[in-house]
PDB file of C-alpha atoms in Angstrom:
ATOM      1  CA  UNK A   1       0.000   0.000   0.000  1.00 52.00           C
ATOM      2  CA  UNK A   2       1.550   3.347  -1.186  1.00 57.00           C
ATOM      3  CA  UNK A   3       1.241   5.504   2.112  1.00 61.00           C
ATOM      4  CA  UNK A   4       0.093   9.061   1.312  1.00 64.00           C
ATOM      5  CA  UNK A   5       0.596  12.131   3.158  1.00 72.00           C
ATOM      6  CA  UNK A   6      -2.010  14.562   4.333  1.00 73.00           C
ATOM      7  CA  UNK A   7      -0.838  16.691   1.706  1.00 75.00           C
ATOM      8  CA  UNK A   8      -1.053  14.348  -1.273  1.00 79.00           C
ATOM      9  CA  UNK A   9      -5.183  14.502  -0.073  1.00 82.00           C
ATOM     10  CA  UNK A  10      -5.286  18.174  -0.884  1.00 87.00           C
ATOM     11  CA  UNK A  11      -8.247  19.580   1.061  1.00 91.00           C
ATOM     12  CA  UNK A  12      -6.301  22.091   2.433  1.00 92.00           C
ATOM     13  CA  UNK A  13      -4.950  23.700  -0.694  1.00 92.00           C
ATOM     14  CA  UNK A  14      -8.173  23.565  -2.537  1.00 91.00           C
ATOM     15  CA  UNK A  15      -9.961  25.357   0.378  1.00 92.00           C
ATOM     16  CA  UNK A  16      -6.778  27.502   0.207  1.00 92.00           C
ATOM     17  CA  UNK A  17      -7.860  27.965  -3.275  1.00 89.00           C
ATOM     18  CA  UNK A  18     -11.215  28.160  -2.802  1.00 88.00           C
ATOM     19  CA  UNK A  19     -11.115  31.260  -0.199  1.00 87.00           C
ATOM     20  CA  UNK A  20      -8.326  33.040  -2.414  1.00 85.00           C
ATOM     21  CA  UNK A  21     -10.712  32.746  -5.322  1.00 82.00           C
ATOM     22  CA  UNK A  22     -13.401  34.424  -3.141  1.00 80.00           C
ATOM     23  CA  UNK A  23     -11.664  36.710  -1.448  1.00 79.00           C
ATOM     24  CA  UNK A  24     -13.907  39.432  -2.912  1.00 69.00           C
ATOM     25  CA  UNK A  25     -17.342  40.329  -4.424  1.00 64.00           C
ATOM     26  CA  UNK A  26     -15.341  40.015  -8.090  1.00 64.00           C
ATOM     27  CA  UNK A  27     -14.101  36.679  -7.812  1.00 60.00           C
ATOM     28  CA  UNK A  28     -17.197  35.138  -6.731  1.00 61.00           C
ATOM     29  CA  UNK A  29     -18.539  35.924 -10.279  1.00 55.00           C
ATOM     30  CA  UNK A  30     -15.578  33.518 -11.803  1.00 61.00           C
ATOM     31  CA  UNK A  31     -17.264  29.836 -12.547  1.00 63.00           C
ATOM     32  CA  UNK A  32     -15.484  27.879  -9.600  1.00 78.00           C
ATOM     33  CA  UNK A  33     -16.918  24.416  -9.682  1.00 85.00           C
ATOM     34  CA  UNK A  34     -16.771  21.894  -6.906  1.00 89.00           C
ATOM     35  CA  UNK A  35     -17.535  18.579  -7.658  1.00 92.00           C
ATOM     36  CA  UNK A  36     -17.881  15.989  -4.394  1.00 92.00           C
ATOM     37  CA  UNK A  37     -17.155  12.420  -5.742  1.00 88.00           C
ATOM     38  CA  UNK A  38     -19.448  10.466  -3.837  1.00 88.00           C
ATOM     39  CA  UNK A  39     -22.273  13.005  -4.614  1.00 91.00           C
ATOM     40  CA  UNK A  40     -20.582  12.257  -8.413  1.00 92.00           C
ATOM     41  CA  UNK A  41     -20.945   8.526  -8.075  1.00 89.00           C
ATOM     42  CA  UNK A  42     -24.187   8.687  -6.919  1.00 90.00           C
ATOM     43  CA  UNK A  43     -25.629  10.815  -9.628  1.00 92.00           C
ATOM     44  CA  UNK A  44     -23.471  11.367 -12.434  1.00 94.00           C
ATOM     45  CA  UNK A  45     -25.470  12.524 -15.056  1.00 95.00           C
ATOM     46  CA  UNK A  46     -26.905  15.293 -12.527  1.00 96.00           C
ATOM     47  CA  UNK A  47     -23.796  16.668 -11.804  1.00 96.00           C
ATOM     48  CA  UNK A  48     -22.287  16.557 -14.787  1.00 95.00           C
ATOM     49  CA  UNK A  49     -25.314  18.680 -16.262  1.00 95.00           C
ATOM     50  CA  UNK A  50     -24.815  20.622 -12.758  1.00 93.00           C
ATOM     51  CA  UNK A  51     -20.894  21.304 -14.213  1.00 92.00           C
ATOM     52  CA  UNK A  52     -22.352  21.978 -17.990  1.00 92.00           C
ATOM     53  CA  UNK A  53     -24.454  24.583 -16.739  1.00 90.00           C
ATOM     54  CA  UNK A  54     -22.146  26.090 -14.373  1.00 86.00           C
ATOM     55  CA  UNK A  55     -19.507  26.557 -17.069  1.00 86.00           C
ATOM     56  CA  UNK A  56     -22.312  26.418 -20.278  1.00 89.00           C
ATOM     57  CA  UNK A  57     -21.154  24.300 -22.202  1.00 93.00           C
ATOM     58  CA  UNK A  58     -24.083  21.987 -23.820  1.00 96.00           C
ATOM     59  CA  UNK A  59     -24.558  18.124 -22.214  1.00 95.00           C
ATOM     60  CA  UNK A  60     -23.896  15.191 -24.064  1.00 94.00           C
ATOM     61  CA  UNK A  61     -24.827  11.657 -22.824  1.00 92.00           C
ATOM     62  CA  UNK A  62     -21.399  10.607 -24.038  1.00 88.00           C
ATOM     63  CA  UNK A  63     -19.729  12.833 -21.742  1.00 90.00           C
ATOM     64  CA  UNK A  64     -20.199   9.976 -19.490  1.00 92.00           C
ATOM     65  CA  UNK A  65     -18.752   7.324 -21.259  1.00 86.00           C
ATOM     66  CA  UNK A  66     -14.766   6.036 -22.104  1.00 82.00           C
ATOM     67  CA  UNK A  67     -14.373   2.761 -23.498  1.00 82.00           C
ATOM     68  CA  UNK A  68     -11.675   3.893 -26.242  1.00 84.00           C
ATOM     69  CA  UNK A  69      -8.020   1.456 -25.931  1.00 87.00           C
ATOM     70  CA  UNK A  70      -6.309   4.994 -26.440  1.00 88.00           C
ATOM     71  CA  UNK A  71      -8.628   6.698 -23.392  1.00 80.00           C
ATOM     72  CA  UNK A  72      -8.122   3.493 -21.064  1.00 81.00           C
ATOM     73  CA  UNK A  73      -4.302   3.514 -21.998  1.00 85.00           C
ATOM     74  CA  UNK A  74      -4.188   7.025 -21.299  1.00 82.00           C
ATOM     75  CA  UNK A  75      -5.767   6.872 -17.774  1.00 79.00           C
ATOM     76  CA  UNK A  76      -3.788   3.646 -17.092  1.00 82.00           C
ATOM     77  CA  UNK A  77      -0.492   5.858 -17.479  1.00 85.00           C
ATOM     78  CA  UNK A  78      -1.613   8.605 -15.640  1.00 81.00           C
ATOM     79  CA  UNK A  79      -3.078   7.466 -12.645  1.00 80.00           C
ATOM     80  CA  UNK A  80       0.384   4.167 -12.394  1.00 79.00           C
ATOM     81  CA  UNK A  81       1.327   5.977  -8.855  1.00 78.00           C
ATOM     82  CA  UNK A  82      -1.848   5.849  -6.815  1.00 75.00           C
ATOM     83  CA  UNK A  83      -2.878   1.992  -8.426  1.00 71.00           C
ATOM     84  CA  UNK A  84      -4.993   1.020  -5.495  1.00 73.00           C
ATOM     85  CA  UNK A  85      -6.966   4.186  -5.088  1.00 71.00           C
ATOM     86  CA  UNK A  86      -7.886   4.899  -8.916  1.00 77.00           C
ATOM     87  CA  UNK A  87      -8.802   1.206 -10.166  1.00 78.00           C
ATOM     88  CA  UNK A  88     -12.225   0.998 -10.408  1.00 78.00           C
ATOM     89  CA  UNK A  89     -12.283   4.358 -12.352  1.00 76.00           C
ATOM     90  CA  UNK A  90      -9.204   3.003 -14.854  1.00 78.00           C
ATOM     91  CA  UNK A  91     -10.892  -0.338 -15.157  1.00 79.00           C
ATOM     92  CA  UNK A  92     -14.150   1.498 -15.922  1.00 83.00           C
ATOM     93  CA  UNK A  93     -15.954   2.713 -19.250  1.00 84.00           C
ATOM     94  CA  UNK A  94     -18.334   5.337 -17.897  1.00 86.00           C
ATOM     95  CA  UNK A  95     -20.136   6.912 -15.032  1.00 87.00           C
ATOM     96  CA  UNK A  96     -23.059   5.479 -13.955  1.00 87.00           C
ATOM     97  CA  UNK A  97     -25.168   5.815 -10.457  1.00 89.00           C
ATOM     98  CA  UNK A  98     -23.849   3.326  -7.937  1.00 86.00           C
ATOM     99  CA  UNK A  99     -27.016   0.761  -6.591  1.00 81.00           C
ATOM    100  CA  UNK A 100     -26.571   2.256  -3.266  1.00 73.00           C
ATOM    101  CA  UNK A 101     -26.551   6.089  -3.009  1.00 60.00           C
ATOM    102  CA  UNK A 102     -25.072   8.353  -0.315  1.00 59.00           C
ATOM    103  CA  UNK A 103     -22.605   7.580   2.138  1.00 63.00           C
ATOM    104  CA  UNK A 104     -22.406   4.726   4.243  1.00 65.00           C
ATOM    105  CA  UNK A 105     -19.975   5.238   6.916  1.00 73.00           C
ATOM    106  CA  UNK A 106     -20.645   4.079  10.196  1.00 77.00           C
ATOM    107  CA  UNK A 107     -18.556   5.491  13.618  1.00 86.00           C
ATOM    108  CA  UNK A 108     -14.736   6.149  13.358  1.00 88.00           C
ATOM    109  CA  UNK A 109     -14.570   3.450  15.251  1.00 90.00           C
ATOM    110  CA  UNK A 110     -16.387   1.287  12.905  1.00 91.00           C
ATOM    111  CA  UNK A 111     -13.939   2.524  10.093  1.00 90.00           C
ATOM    112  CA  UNK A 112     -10.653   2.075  11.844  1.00 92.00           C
ATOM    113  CA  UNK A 113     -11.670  -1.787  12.402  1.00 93.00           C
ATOM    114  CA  UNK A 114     -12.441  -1.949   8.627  1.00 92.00           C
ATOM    115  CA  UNK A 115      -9.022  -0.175   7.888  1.00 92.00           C
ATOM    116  CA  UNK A 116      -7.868  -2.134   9.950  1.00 94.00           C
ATOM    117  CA  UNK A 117      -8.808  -5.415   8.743  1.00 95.00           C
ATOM    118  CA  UNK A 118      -8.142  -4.065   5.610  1.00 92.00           C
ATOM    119  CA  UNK A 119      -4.430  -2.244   5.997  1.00 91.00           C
ATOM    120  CA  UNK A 120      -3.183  -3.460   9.073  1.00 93.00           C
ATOM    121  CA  UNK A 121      -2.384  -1.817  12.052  1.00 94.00           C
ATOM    122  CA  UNK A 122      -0.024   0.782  10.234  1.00 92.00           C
ATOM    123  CA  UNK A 123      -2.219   1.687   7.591  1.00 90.00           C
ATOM    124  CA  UNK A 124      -5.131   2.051   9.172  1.00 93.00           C
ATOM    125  CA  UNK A 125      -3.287   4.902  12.193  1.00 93.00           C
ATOM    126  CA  UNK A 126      -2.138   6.809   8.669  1.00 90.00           C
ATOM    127  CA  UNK A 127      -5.677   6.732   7.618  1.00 90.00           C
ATOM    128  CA  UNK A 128      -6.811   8.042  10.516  1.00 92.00           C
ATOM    129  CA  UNK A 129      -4.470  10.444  11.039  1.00 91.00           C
ATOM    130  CA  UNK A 130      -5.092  11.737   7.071  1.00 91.00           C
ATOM    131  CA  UNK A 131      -8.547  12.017   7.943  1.00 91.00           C
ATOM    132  CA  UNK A 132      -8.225  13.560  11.186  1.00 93.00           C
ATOM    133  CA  UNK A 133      -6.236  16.559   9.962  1.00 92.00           C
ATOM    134  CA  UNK A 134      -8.245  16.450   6.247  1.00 92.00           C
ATOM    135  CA  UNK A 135     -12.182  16.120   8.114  1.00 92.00           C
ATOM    136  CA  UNK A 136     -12.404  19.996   8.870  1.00 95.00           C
ATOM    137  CA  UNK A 137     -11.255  21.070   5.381  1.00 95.00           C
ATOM    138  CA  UNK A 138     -13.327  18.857   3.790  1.00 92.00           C
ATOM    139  CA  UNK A 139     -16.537  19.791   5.544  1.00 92.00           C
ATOM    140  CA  UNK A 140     -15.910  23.506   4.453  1.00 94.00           C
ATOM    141  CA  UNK A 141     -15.376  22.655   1.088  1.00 93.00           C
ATOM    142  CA  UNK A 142     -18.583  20.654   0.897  1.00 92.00           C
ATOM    143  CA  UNK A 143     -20.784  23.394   1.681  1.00 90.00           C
ATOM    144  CA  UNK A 144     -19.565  24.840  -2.288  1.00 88.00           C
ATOM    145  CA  UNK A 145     -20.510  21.596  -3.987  1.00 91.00           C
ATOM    146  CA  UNK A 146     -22.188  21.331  -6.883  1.00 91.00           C
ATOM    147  CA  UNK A 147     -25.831  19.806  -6.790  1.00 91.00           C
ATOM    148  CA  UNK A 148     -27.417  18.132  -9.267  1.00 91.00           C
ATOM    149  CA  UNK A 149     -30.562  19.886 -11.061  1.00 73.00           C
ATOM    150  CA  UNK A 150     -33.954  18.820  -9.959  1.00 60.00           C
ATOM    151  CA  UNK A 151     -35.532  19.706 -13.299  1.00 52.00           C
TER     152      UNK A 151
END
């Protein structure tokens, strides 16, 4: 297991980011556009419409497909480092809603045993310790999501 740094996460620089960007009335008119992943996985085509508005450009269906040898090579080469983390979206061919929306994380206790189980002893105290010092950034960030349309 490749063991990541706090910093590798990013949270803090993108909310970094994010204030610089609004630091005044101005900026606030630029198209920043936050996308959540698991809000991503659970409705794709909603947020992706959500981006394509935000930034108008017109919606295709096929925005939401890859299944190209050239786009799967590409991704393959890109994302070689962090194997483990990326797979499912390398090995994939599209977007499409997972069967189980939302986020199903039980107590921090209840994830550290799964880490745990999962990592070991020493990968699941770096996991926590990511997430402890990532949590508060991330929570900030969320609140400047993009949502998918209703309509």
């Amino acid at each position: 297991m490749h063991m990541f740094l706090t910093s590798e996460i990013g949270y803090r620089e993108m909310r970094l980011l994010l204030d610089y960007l609004y630091e005044d009335e101005t900026q606030r008119k630029k198209q920043v556009c936050l996308v959540d992943a698991d809000d991503l996985l659970d409705d794709p085509a909603g947020i992706v419409k959500a981006y394509c508005a935000r930034v108008s450009l017109p919606f295709s269906e096929d925005m939401l497909k890859w299944d190209s040898e050239e786009d799967q090579a590409r991704a393959k080469k890109a994302f070689a480092k962090y194997y483990g983390y990326h797979e499912d979206a390398i090995e994939s061919t599209g977007l499409k809603p997972r069967s189980h929306p939302g986020k199903h994380y039980g107590s921090m206790e209840e994830e550290y045993e799964k880490w745990r189980s999962k990592y070991g002893d020493e990968g699941a105290r770096k996991i926590r310790e990511v997430v402890d010092a990532s949590i508060a950034d991330y929570e900030y960030l969320k609140q400047f999501a993009l949502k998918a349309s209703t309509n």
